[in-house]
Coordinates of C-alpha atoms and ligand atoms in Angstrom, one line a residue:
M281 CA 3.3 -5.8 -17.1
C282 CA 4.1 -8.9 -19.1
G283 CA 6.8 -11.3 -18.0
I284 CA 9.1 -13.6 -19.9
I285 CA 11.0 -16.7 -18.8
G286 CA 12.9 -19.0 -21.1
Y287 CA 15.1 -22.1 -20.4
I288 CA 17.6 -24.1 -22.4
G289 CA 19.5 -27.0 -20.8
S290 CA 19.3 -30.6 -19.8
K291 CA 16.7 -30.4 -17.1
E292 CA 12.9 -30.6 -17.7
A293 CA 11.9 -27.1 -18.8
A294 CA 8.3 -27.2 -17.8
P295 CA 8.7 -27.0 -13.9
I296 CA 11.4 -24.3 -14.3
L297 CA 9.1 -22.2 -16.5
L298 CA 6.1 -22.6 -14.3
Q299 CA 8.1 -21.7 -11.2
G300 CA 9.5 -18.7 -13.1
L301 CA 6.1 -17.5 -14.1
R302 CA 5.0 -17.7 -10.4
R303 CA 8.0 -15.5 -9.5
L304 CA 6.9 -13.0 -12.2
E305 CA 3.3 -12.8 -10.9
Y306 CA 4.1 -9.7 -9.0
R307 CA 4.4 -7.8 -12.3
G308 CA 0.7 -8.1 -12.8
Y309 CA -0.9 -10.3 -15.5
D310 CA -4.2 -11.7 -16.7
S311 CA -3.2 -14.8 -18.6
A312 CA -0.1 -17.0 -19.1
G313 CA 1.3 -19.7 -21.4
L314 CA 4.3 -21.8 -22.2
A315 CA 5.8 -23.7 -25.1
I316 CA 8.2 -26.6 -24.9
Q317 CA 10.3 -28.2 -27.6
D318 CA 11.4 -31.8 -27.3
G319 CA 13.2 -33.3 -30.3
D320 CA 10.9 -32.6 -33.2
T321 CA 7.8 -32.0 -31.1
L322 CA 6.5 -28.7 -29.9
A323 CA 3.8 -28.4 -27.2
R324 CA 2.0 -25.2 -26.3
V325 CA -0.3 -24.6 -23.3
R326 CA -2.1 -21.4 -22.5
S327 CA -4.7 -20.3 -20.0
V328 CA -6.4 -17.1 -18.8
G329 CA -6.3 -16.2 -15.1
K330 CA -3.8 -17.4 -12.5
I331 CA -0.6 -19.3 -13.1
E332 CA -2.2 -22.2 -11.2
N333 CA -4.8 -22.5 -14.0
L334 CA -1.9 -23.0 -16.5
A335 CA -0.1 -25.4 -14.1
A336 CA -3.3 -27.5 -13.9
R337 CA -3.6 -27.6 -17.7
A338 CA 0.1 -28.4 -18.0
A339 CA -0.3 -31.3 -15.5
T340 CA -2.8 -33.0 -17.8
E341 CA -0.3 -32.9 -20.8
D342 CA 2.9 -34.7 -21.4
L343 CA 5.5 -31.9 -21.5
P344 CA 9.0 -33.4 -21.7
G345 CA 11.8 -31.3 -23.1
G346 CA 14.7 -29.1 -22.0
V347 CA 14.0 -26.0 -24.2
G348 CA 11.0 -23.7 -23.5
I349 CA 9.6 -20.2 -23.3
A350 CA 6.8 -18.9 -21.1
H351 CA 5.0 -15.7 -20.6
T352 CA 2.6 -13.8 -18.3
R353 CA 0.4 -11.4 -20.3
W354 CA -1.0 -8.0 -19.2
A355 CA -3.5 -7.2 -22.0
T356 CA -2.7 -4.2 -24.3
H357 CA -3.9 -5.3 -27.8
G358 CA -6.9 -7.5 -27.5
G359 CA -8.9 -8.8 -24.6
V360 CA -8.1 -11.4 -21.9
T361 CA -8.5 -14.6 -23.8
E362 CA -6.6 -17.8 -24.3
E363 CA -6.1 -17.0 -28.0
N364 CA -4.4 -13.7 -27.1
A365 CA -2.2 -15.3 -24.5
H366 CA 1.5 -16.0 -25.5
P367 CA 3.4 -17.9 -26.8
H368 CA 2.1 -17.1 -30.3
T369 CA 2.9 -19.1 -33.4
D370 CA 3.7 -18.1 -37.0
Q371 CA 1.8 -19.3 -40.1
S372 CA 3.6 -22.7 -40.1
Q373 CA 2.7 -23.2 -36.4
K374 CA 6.4 -24.3 -35.9
L375 CA 7.8 -21.0 -34.7
V376 CA 6.8 -19.8 -31.2
L377 CA 7.4 -16.3 -29.8
V378 CA 6.8 -14.5 -26.5
H379 CA 6.8 -10.7 -26.6
N380 CA 6.8 -7.8 -24.1
G381 CA 6.2 -4.4 -25.5
I382 CA 4.1 -2.9 -28.3
I383 CA 4.7 -3.3 -32.1
E384 CA 3.4 0.1 -33.2
N385 CA 3.3 -0.7 -37.0
Y386 CA 1.6 -4.1 -36.6
R387 CA -1.2 -3.1 -39.0
E388 CA 1.2 -2.1 -41.7
I389 CA 3.1 -5.4 -41.3
K390 CA -0.1 -7.4 -41.3
E391 CA -1.1 -5.7 -44.6
Q392 CA 2.3 -6.4 -46.1
L393 CA 2.1 -10.1 -45.1
G394 CA -1.0 -10.5 -47.1
S395 CA -4.4 -12.2 -46.8
E396 CA -3.0 -15.8 -46.9
H397 CA -1.8 -15.3 -43.3
I398 CA -4.4 -16.6 -40.8
Y399 CA -4.2 -15.2 -37.3
N400 CA -5.6 -16.7 -34.2
S401 CA -5.4 -13.7 -31.9
E402 CA -5.9 -9.9 -31.8
T403 CA -2.4 -9.2 -30.8
D404 CA 0.5 -7.3 -32.3
S405 CA 2.8 -10.1 -31.1
E406 CA 1.3 -12.8 -33.3
I407 CA 1.9 -10.6 -36.3
L408 CA 5.6 -10.3 -35.3
A409 CA 5.7 -14.2 -35.1
H410 CA 4.3 -14.4 -38.6
L411 CA 6.8 -11.8 -39.9
I412 CA 9.8 -13.8 -38.5
G413 CA 8.3 -17.0 -39.9
E414 CA 7.9 -15.4 -43.3
H415 CA 11.6 -14.3 -43.3
L416 CA 12.6 -17.9 -42.3
L417 CA 11.1 -19.1 -45.6
E418 CA 13.8 -17.1 -47.4
S419 CA 16.3 -19.8 -46.2
T420 CA 16.2 -23.4 -47.4
A421 CA 15.2 -26.1 -45.0
P422 CA 16.4 -27.9 -43.0
Y423 CA 16.7 -24.8 -41.0
T424 CA 19.6 -23.9 -38.7
K425 CA 20.0 -21.5 -35.9
E426 CA 21.8 -19.2 -38.3
H427 CA 18.6 -19.2 -40.5
L428 CA 16.4 -18.3 -37.5
L429 CA 18.8 -15.6 -36.4
K430 CA 18.7 -14.0 -39.9
A431 CA 14.9 -14.2 -39.9
V432 CA 14.7 -12.4 -36.6
E433 CA 17.2 -9.8 -37.7
E434 CA 15.3 -9.1 -40.9
A435 CA 11.9 -9.0 -39.2
L436 CA 13.1 -6.6 -36.5
K437 CA 14.5 -4.2 -39.1
Q438 CA 10.9 -3.7 -40.2
V439 CA 9.5 -3.2 -36.7
R440 CA 8.6 0.1 -35.0
G441 CA 7.9 0.0 -31.3
T442 CA 9.2 -1.8 -28.3
Y443 CA 10.0 -5.4 -27.8
G444 CA 11.6 -8.0 -25.6
I445 CA 11.2 -11.2 -27.5
V446 CA 12.2 -14.8 -27.2
V447 CA 11.7 -17.2 -30.2
L448 CA 12.1 -20.9 -30.7
H449 CA 11.4 -23.2 -33.6
K450 CA 10.2 -26.8 -33.6
D451 CA 12.8 -27.9 -36.3
I452 CA 15.8 -26.1 -34.8
P453 CA 16.9 -27.9 -31.7
N454 CA 19.0 -26.4 -28.9
C455 CA 18.4 -22.8 -29.8
L456 CA 16.6 -19.8 -28.2
I457 CA 16.9 -16.4 -29.8
A458 CA 16.1 -13.3 -27.8
A459 CA 16.1 -9.6 -28.8
R460 CA 15.5 -6.4 -26.9
M461 CA 14.3 -2.9 -27.8
G462 CA 12.8 -1.0 -25.0
S463 CA 11.6 -4.0 -23.0
P464 CA 14.2 -5.5 -20.7
L465 CA 15.7 -8.9 -21.0
V466 CA 18.2 -10.6 -18.7
V467 CA 20.3 -13.7 -19.6
G468 CA 21.0 -16.1 -16.7
V469 CA 24.4 -17.8 -17.2
G470 CA 24.4 -21.4 -15.9
D471 CA 26.6 -24.4 -16.3
G472 CA 25.4 -26.3 -19.3
E473 CA 22.1 -24.5 -19.1
H474 CA 20.9 -20.9 -19.6
Y475 CA 18.0 -18.7 -18.8
I476 CA 16.4 -15.6 -20.3
A477 CA 13.8 -13.5 -18.5
S478 CA 12.3 -10.1 -18.3
D479 CA 14.0 -9.5 -15.0
A480 CA 16.3 -11.3 -12.6
T481 CA 13.6 -12.6 -10.2
P482 CA 12.7 -15.9 -11.9
I483 CA 16.4 -16.7 -12.6
L484 CA 17.7 -16.0 -9.1
P485 CA 17.0 -19.5 -7.7
Y486 CA 19.3 -21.0 -10.4
T487 CA 22.1 -18.6 -10.9
K488 CA 23.3 -15.2 -9.8
K489 CA 25.4 -14.7 -12.9
M490 CA 23.5 -12.5 -15.4
M491 CA 24.0 -10.5 -18.5
F492 CA 21.7 -7.5 -19.1
L493 CA 20.8 -7.0 -22.8
D494 CA 20.8 -3.4 -24.1
D495 CA 18.4 -2.0 -26.7
G496 CA 19.3 -3.3 -30.2
E497 CA 21.0 -6.5 -28.9
I498 CA 20.2 -10.1 -29.8
A499 CA 21.2 -13.1 -27.6
I500 CA 21.5 -16.6 -29.2
L501 CA 21.3 -19.2 -26.4
T502 CA 22.3 -22.8 -26.8
Q503 CA 22.8 -25.3 -23.9
D504 CA 26.5 -24.6 -23.9
A505 CA 27.0 -21.1 -25.3
I506 CA 25.6 -17.6 -25.3
E507 CA 26.4 -15.2 -28.1
I508 CA 25.4 -11.6 -28.0
Q509 CA 25.3 -9.4 -31.1
T510 CA 23.7 -6.3 -32.4
L511 CA 20.8 -6.2 -34.8
A512 CA 23.4 -5.4 -37.5
H513 CA 25.1 -8.8 -36.8
E514 CA 28.2 -7.5 -34.9
L515 CA 29.3 -9.7 -32.0
I516 CA 29.5 -8.0 -28.6
E517 CA 31.6 -8.9 -25.5
K518 CA 29.1 -8.7 -22.7
E519 CA 30.1 -8.5 -19.1
V520 CA 28.7 -11.1 -16.8
E521 CA 27.4 -9.5 -13.6
E522 CA 27.0 -11.1 -10.2
I523 CA 23.6 -10.2 -8.6
E524 CA 23.6 -9.9 -4.8
W525 CA 19.9 -10.6 -4.2
S526 CA 19.2 -14.0 -2.9
A527 CA 16.2 -16.0 -4.0
E528 CA 15.1 -16.2 -0.3
E529 CA 14.9 -12.4 -0.1
A530 CA 12.1 -12.6 -2.6
E531 CA 10.1 -15.1 -0.7
K532 CA 7.3 -14.3 1.8
Q533 CA 9.1 -15.7 4.8
G534 CA 6.0 -16.6 6.7
Y535 CA 4.1 -13.3 6.1
A536 CA 0.6 -13.6 4.6
D537 CA 1.4 -11.4 1.7
F538 CA 4.5 -9.8 0.1
M539 CA 3.2 -6.4 0.9
L540 CA 3.1 -7.1 4.7
K541 CA 6.6 -8.7 4.5
E542 CA 7.9 -5.7 2.6
I543 CA 6.3 -3.3 5.2
F544 CA 8.1 -5.2 7.9
D545 CA 11.4 -5.3 5.9
Q546 CA 11.7 -1.6 6.3
P547 CA 13.9 -1.2 9.3
T548 CA 16.4 -3.7 7.9
V549 CA 16.5 -2.4 4.3
F550 CA 16.7 1.2 5.5
E551 CA 19.9 0.2 7.2
D552 CA 21.1 -1.4 4.0
A553 CA 20.3 1.8 2.1
I554 CA 22.3 4.2 4.3
R555 CA 25.2 1.9 5.4
G556 CA 28.6 3.4 4.5
R557 CA 27.0 6.4 2.9
Y558 CA 27.4 9.0 5.5
D559 CA 30.0 10.4 7.9
V560 CA 28.6 11.5 11.3
E561 CA 31.8 13.3 12.3
E562 CA 31.6 15.5 9.2
G563 CA 27.8 15.6 9.3
V564 CA 27.6 14.8 5.7
G565 CA 26.0 12.3 3.2
K566 CA 28.6 10.4 1.2
L567 CA 27.1 8.9 -1.9
G568 CA 29.8 7.8 -4.2
G569 CA 27.8 7.2 -7.4
L570 CA 27.1 10.8 -8.3
N571 CA 30.1 11.0 -10.7
M572 CA 30.3 14.7 -10.5
T573 CA 33.4 16.8 -9.7
D574 CA 33.2 19.4 -6.9
D575 CA 33.1 22.1 -9.6
E576 CA 30.2 20.4 -11.3
I577 CA 28.3 20.1 -8.0
K578 CA 28.8 23.8 -7.4
Q579 CA 27.4 24.6 -10.9
V580 CA 24.1 23.0 -10.0
R581 CA 21.4 25.8 -9.8
R582 CA 18.4 23.6 -10.0
V583 CA 17.3 20.1 -9.1
I584 CA 14.5 18.2 -10.7
F585 CA 13.2 14.8 -9.5
I586 CA 11.4 12.9 -12.3
A587 CA 9.4 9.8 -11.4
C588 CA 5.9 8.2 -11.4
G589 CA 3.5 7.3 -8.6
T590 CA 5.1 6.5 -5.3
A591 CA 8.5 7.4 -6.6
S592 CA 7.3 10.9 -7.4
H593 CA 6.1 11.2 -3.8
A594 CA 9.7 10.4 -2.7
G595 CA 10.8 13.1 -5.0
M596 CA 8.5 15.5 -3.4
V597 CA 10.1 14.9 0.0
G598 CA 13.3 15.6 -1.9
K599 CA 12.0 19.1 -2.9
Y600 CA 11.4 20.0 0.8
A601 CA 14.8 18.6 1.8
F602 CA 16.9 20.0 -1.0
E603 CA 15.4 23.5 -0.6
R604 CA 15.8 23.5 3.1
L605 CA 19.2 22.0 3.4
A606 CA 20.9 23.1 0.2
G607 CA 18.9 26.2 -0.8
I608 CA 18.7 24.9 -4.3
P609 CA 15.4 25.4 -6.2
T610 CA 13.9 22.0 -6.6
E611 CA 11.0 20.7 -8.6
V612 CA 9.2 17.4 -8.9
D613 CA 7.9 16.3 -12.3
V614 CA 5.6 13.5 -13.0
A615 CA 7.5 11.7 -15.8
S616 CA 4.6 11.3 -18.2
E617 CA 4.1 15.1 -18.1
F618 CA 7.7 16.1 -18.2
R619 CA 8.5 14.2 -21.4
Y620 CA 6.0 16.2 -23.4
R621 CA 6.1 19.6 -21.9
D622 CA 9.4 20.9 -23.4
A623 CA 10.8 21.7 -20.0
V624 CA 13.4 24.4 -19.6
I625 CA 16.6 22.5 -18.8
D626 CA 20.2 23.6 -19.0
E627 CA 23.7 22.4 -18.0
H628 CA 23.1 23.8 -14.5
T629 CA 20.2 21.4 -14.0
L630 CA 20.6 18.2 -12.1
V631 CA 17.9 15.7 -12.8
F632 CA 17.3 12.6 -10.6
G633 CA 15.2 9.8 -12.1
I634 CA 13.7 7.8 -9.3
S635 CA 12.4 4.3 -9.9
Q636 CA 12.0 1.1 -8.1
S637 CA 11.9 -1.1 -11.2
G638 CA 14.3 1.0 -13.2
E639 CA 12.1 0.2 -16.2
T640 CA 9.2 2.6 -16.0
A641 CA 8.7 3.7 -19.6
D642 CA 7.6 7.2 -18.9
T643 CA 10.5 7.8 -16.5
L644 CA 13.0 6.4 -18.9
A645 CA 11.7 8.6 -21.8
A646 CA 11.7 11.7 -19.6
L647 CA 15.3 11.0 -18.5
R648 CA 16.4 10.6 -22.1
E649 CA 14.8 13.9 -22.9
A650 CA 16.5 15.6 -20.0
K651 CA 19.9 14.1 -21.1
R652 CA 19.3 15.3 -24.6
K653 CA 18.8 18.8 -23.3
G654 CA 22.1 18.7 -21.5
A655 CA 21.2 18.2 -17.8
F656 CA 23.2 16.1 -15.5
V657 CA 21.0 13.0 -15.2
R658 CA 21.4 10.6 -12.3
G659 CA 19.4 7.6 -11.1
I660 CA 17.9 6.6 -7.7
V661 CA 17.0 3.0 -8.5
N662 CA 16.3 -0.3 -6.8
S663 CA 16.6 -2.9 -9.6
V664 CA 20.3 -3.6 -10.2
G665 CA 21.2 -3.6 -13.9
S666 CA 17.8 -2.1 -14.9
T667 CA 17.6 0.2 -17.9
I668 CA 17.4 3.5 -15.9
A669 CA 20.4 2.4 -13.8
R670 CA 22.4 1.8 -16.9
E671 CA 21.3 4.8 -19.0
T672 CA 21.9 7.4 -16.3
D673 CA 25.4 8.7 -15.9
G674 CA 25.6 7.8 -12.2
G675 CA 23.4 7.6 -9.2
T676 CA 22.6 5.3 -6.4
Y677 CA 21.0 1.9 -5.8
I678 CA 18.6 2.1 -2.9
H679 CA 19.2 -1.5 -1.8
A680 CA 15.6 -2.3 -0.9
G681 CA 15.9 -5.8 -2.2
P682 CA 13.3 -7.3 -4.4
E683 CA 9.9 -5.6 -4.0
L684 CA 7.3 -7.9 -5.3
A685 CA 3.9 -6.5 -4.1
V686 CA 2.5 -4.1 -6.7
A687 CA 2.1 -1.5 -4.0
S688 CA 5.5 0.0 -3.3
T689 CA 6.4 0.3 0.4
K690 CA 10.0 -0.4 1.3
A691 CA 11.3 1.0 -2.0
Y692 CA 9.6 4.3 -1.1
T693 CA 11.4 4.3 2.3
N694 CA 14.7 3.8 0.8
M695 CA 14.2 6.3 -2.0
V696 CA 13.5 8.9 0.7
A697 CA 16.5 7.8 2.7
I698 CA 18.8 8.2 -0.3
I699 CA 17.3 11.5 -1.3
L700 CA 17.8 12.9 2.3
L701 CA 21.4 11.8 2.1
Y702 CA 21.8 13.6 -1.2
A703 CA 20.2 16.7 0.2
L704 CA 22.6 16.6 3.1
Q705 CA 25.6 16.1 0.7
F706 CA 24.6 19.1 -1.3
G707 CA 23.5 21.0 1.8
R708 CA 26.8 20.7 3.5
A709 CA 28.5 22.0 0.4
Q710 CA 26.1 25.0 0.5
R711 CA 24.5 26.2 3.8
T712 CA 23.8 23.3 6.2
T713 CA 25.8 23.6 9.4
L714 CA 27.8 20.7 10.8
A715 CA 25.5 20.6 13.8
T716 CA 22.4 20.2 11.6
G717 CA 24.1 17.6 9.5
Q718 CA 25.1 15.6 12.6
R719 CA 21.6 16.0 14.1
L720 CA 20.0 14.7 10.8
L721 CA 22.4 11.7 10.7
N722 CA 21.8 10.8 14.3
A723 CA 18.0 11.0 13.7
L724 CA 18.4 8.6 10.7
L725 CA 20.5 6.2 12.8
E726 CA 17.7 6.0 15.4
L727 CA 15.1 5.2 12.8
P728 CA 15.2 1.4 12.6
Q729 CA 14.1 1.0 16.2
K730 CA 11.5 3.7 15.9
M731 CA 10.1 2.0 12.8
N732 CA 9.9 -1.2 14.8
R733 CA 7.9 0.7 17.5
I734 CA 5.3 1.5 14.8
L735 CA 5.3 -2.0 13.3
E736 CA 4.6 -3.4 16.8
Q737 CA 1.3 -1.5 16.6
S738 CA 0.2 -3.5 13.5
D739 CA -2.6 -5.3 15.3
A740 CA -3.9 -2.1 16.9
I741 CA -3.9 -0.4 13.5
K742 CA -5.7 -3.5 12.1
V743 CA -8.6 -2.9 14.6
I744 CA -8.8 0.7 13.5
A745 CA -8.7 -0.2 9.8
E746 CA -11.5 -2.7 10.2
T747 CA -13.7 -0.1 11.9
Y748 CA -13.4 2.1 8.8
K749 CA -13.5 -0.6 6.1
D750 CA -17.1 0.2 5.0
Y751 CA -16.5 3.9 4.4
E752 CA -16.3 4.6 0.6
D753 CA -14.3 7.9 0.7
F754 CA -11.4 9.3 2.6
F755 CA -9.3 12.4 2.8
V756 CA -5.6 12.1 3.8
I757 CA -4.1 15.4 4.8
G758 CA -0.7 16.6 5.9
R759 CA 1.4 19.8 5.7
G760 CA 4.9 20.7 4.8
I761 CA 7.1 17.7 4.5
N762 CA 4.2 15.5 5.5
Y763 CA 2.1 16.5 2.5
P764 CA 4.0 13.9 0.4
T765 CA 3.3 11.4 3.1
A766 CA -0.4 12.2 2.7
L767 CA -0.2 11.7 -1.0
E768 CA 1.6 8.4 -0.6
G769 CA -0.9 7.2 2.1
S770 CA -3.8 8.1 -0.2
L771 CA -2.3 6.3 -3.2
K772 CA -1.8 3.2 -1.0
L773 CA -5.4 3.3 0.1
K774 CA -6.8 3.7 -3.5
E775 CA -4.4 1.1 -4.9
I776 CA -5.1 -1.8 -2.6
T777 CA -8.5 -1.2 -1.0
Y778 CA -10.2 0.3 -4.1
R779 CA -11.7 3.0 -1.9
H780 CA -11.8 6.5 -3.1
S781 CA -9.2 8.7 -1.4
E782 CA -7.8 12.2 -2.0
A783 CA -4.8 13.8 -0.5
Y784 CA -4.6 17.5 0.4
P785 CA -2.3 19.8 2.2
G786 CA -4.2 20.5 5.4
G787 CA -4.4 24.3 4.6
E788 CA -6.0 23.7 1.2
M789 CA -9.2 21.9 2.4
K790 CA -11.0 25.2 3.1
H791 CA -10.6 26.2 -0.6
G792 CA -13.2 23.8 -1.8
S793 CA -12.8 20.2 -0.6
L794 CA -14.2 20.9 2.8
A795 CA -17.6 20.9 1.2
L796 CA -17.4 17.1 0.9
V797 CA -16.8 16.5 4.6
D798 CA -19.6 15.0 6.7
E799 CA -20.0 12.0 9.0
S800 CA -19.6 9.6 6.0
F801 CA -16.3 11.0 4.7
P802 CA -13.4 10.3 7.2
T803 CA -10.1 12.1 7.2
I804 CA -6.7 10.7 8.1
A805 CA -4.5 13.5 9.3
V806 CA -0.8 13.5 9.8
M807 CA -0.4 15.8 12.8
T808 CA 3.1 15.2 14.2
K809 CA 4.9 17.7 16.4
N810 CA 6.7 20.0 14.0
Q811 CA 6.6 23.7 13.0
L812 CA 3.2 23.3 11.5
Y813 CA 1.6 21.4 14.4
D814 CA -0.7 24.2 15.5
K815 CA -1.7 25.0 11.9
M816 CA -2.6 21.3 11.4
R817 CA -4.7 21.3 14.6
S818 CA -6.7 24.2 13.3
N819 CA -7.3 22.4 10.0
I820 CA -8.5 19.3 11.8
E821 CA -10.8 21.4 14.0
E822 CA -12.4 22.7 10.7
I823 CA -13.1 19.1 9.7
R824 CA -14.4 18.2 13.2
A825 CA -16.7 21.2 13.1
R826 CA -18.3 19.6 9.9
K827 CA -18.9 16.3 11.8
G828 CA -16.0 14.6 9.9
K829 CA -14.5 11.6 11.6
V830 CA -10.7 11.9 12.0
I831 CA -7.9 9.4 12.5
V832 CA -4.8 11.2 13.6
I833 CA -1.2 10.2 13.3
A834 CA 0.4 12.0 16.3
T835 CA 3.7 12.1 18.1
E836 CA 4.1 9.8 21.1
G837 CA 3.2 11.8 24.2
D838 CA 0.9 14.2 22.5
D839 CA -2.1 13.6 24.8
R840 CA -4.0 16.5 23.2
A841 CA -4.3 14.4 20.0
H842 CA -7.2 12.6 21.6
E843 CA -9.2 15.8 21.9
L844 CA -9.3 16.0 18.1
A845 CA -9.5 12.5 16.9
D846 CA -11.9 9.5 16.8
D847 CA -8.8 7.3 16.6
V848 CA -5.1 8.1 17.2
I849 CA -2.0 6.2 16.0
F850 CA 1.2 7.3 17.7
V851 CA 4.6 7.5 16.1
P852 CA 7.9 8.2 17.8
E853 CA 9.2 11.8 17.8
T854 CA 12.0 12.6 15.3
M855 CA 13.5 15.6 13.5
E856 CA 11.0 17.1 11.1
L857 CA 13.0 16.4 7.9
V858 CA 13.1 12.7 8.9
E859 CA 9.4 12.4 9.7
P860 CA 8.5 11.1 6.2
L861 CA 10.5 8.0 7.0
L862 CA 8.2 7.1 9.9
N863 CA 4.8 8.7 9.3
H864 CA 4.0 6.7 6.2
I865 CA 4.3 3.4 8.0
P866 CA 0.9 3.6 9.9
L867 CA -0.7 4.6 6.6
Q868 CA 0.8 1.6 4.8
L869 CA -0.5 -0.7 7.6
F870 CA -3.9 1.0 7.7
S871 CA -4.4 0.4 3.9
Y872 CA -3.0 -3.1 4.1
H873 CA -5.3 -4.2 6.9
M874 CA -8.3 -2.6 5.4
A875 CA -7.6 -4.3 2.0
V876 CA -7.3 -7.7 3.8
A877 CA -10.6 -7.0 5.6
L878 CA -12.3 -6.2 2.3
G879 CA -10.9 -9.4 0.8
R880 CA -8.7 -7.7 -1.8
D881 CA -5.8 -9.3 -3.6
V882 CA -3.3 -7.2 -1.7
D883 CA -0.2 -8.1 -3.7
R884 CA -1.8 -8.0 -7.1
P885 CA -4.5 -5.3 -7.0
R886 CA -6.9 -5.2 -10.0
N887 CA -5.9 -3.2 -13.2
L888 CA -2.4 -2.5 -12.1
A889 CA 1.1 -3.8 -12.9
K890 CA 4.3 -3.7 -10.9
S891 CA 6.5 -2.7 -13.7
V892 CA 4.9 -0.2 -16.1
T893 CA 7.0 -0.7 -19.2
V894 CA 4.5 0.8 -21.6
E895 CA 3.5 4.4 -22.0
Ligands
M6R1068 O1 9.2 1.2 -10.7 P1 8.8 2.6 -10.5 O2 9.3 3.1 -9.1 O3 9.4 3.5 -11.6 O4 7.3 2.7 -10.5 C1 6.6 3.9 -10.5 C2 5.1 3.7 -10.2 O5 4.5 2.9 -11.2 C3 4.9 3.0 -8.8 O6 5.6 3.7 -7.8 C4 3.4 2.8 -8.5 O7 2.9 4.1 -8.2 C5 3.3 1.9 -7.2 N1 2.6 0.8 -7.6 C6 2.5 2.6 -6.1 O8 2.5 1.7 -5.0

């Protein structure tokens, strides 16, 4: 989704903005632009395609100045053209604006502004720029930052929809005005310089001190000061938070792609996720952020995980784990469905919203709905200070560090890790024995070295992936707690290789989908040694009998796996409940290597965005 970076200070803004845009690339975009103010001049450069196109254009222009705004656009209103790229100007061409979100009543506003307004793009954002410019005319020039602030306030009163905006004006030096409603904005607090961005990533190289704007808040930035106020002009004391992530954590560190780095990060970030959050002696998970009394915990009769995409697959692992360990009926709801289906929720329902970005619009809306209906709503989130983290009444950060590849890998691992600890926490309060609790924790503690054993097979998995790269269709099957693994593996395959893939519980194939199987339609089967091993073997036999090729993920030492498979990838043995923390890794590597072999843009697959902040 779109990204914003703004700078105000004594350094040259252009290199900071371009670097910031590069760090926002992971969000997905199709065009980019920047505007820089220097004294009484205002320069604007925009370009479709990669940031490097914009950088090349910028290099041919003289772009001095220490105040600027920049944007990566992911098209919603209007095609991918230079005219539609941000920043947009108002009628006077002196005011520039970058905008994330959607102005729902832009047609109404356009009509109201009248026919004398000439627009150069098809975007809702340009209309907002014109509206602010129009309100500025209500003040008398020479304009001041107070005039600009008033114009922004007045314009935003008329707007319906979502926005994160930053505005600057050619005739108003040393001033950036930003406002948020539904699209996140973070202020970076520097010394004699300040930053504003759609997330912390582009600010991290310069400062770790940040302020997270809430909906309905406006920030007025000058070189030496930051003022935060409401849309109704009331000043707000905003806490400055210290972000732990280092800029280096977000770099590739020698890996060819962020996705590969993030796959290899898993053993380390998994340890970060669970550290200090369990007690082996007591055999229990100890997650502090739940903010529920023992009585409230006992009142929980039902758990619902709400999430999208990969995060919903983590929730599905949670369904198996919560029901088995705690005996609490548990459901998983895809957020975009939950928000409109008038779900039955009461004060005995505990809802967990799971999100890497913490900004996914559907998840956020569904959680608000659950809260409105009286559920306990908690977050399982990666991005510190994100909207979901702040709007839920408690929960847990998963500590995966910045995940920049669009395809989620290490965040999934850490979501599952935290969910297992929650299941154990609730389970020990209900029906899980000390011995089972301890066994589970010991199995978790052995995971980092077991994950490494799988990662060491990356080159061997690459050879297998290359063998299958020309097949157009795949099944990925699993059973029980490995069914979510199959769903997740299948999503990775679609997302980054653009190959068609479908996930099924192994036992479901014979109810229709088996008809598709022939020598051109391979199946990847998760067949590790657990209670459903023999069932899974039979399901694979059914595929083999129809001449389907099979790649099997099997437990180390299972020599019989070769009888059933064209190719086998071995994973270390572990407790069944913990298998989802190992078995997805070969699937991640398989998809990654196939995508590379097919020449795909692994980190930024087509049509997708990292942070889906629109409905
Ligand atoms: O940031 P979130 O975890 O809320 O994002 C949810 C999905 O958009 C995300 O998991 C998506 O499915 C991934 N790109 C899949 O790899």
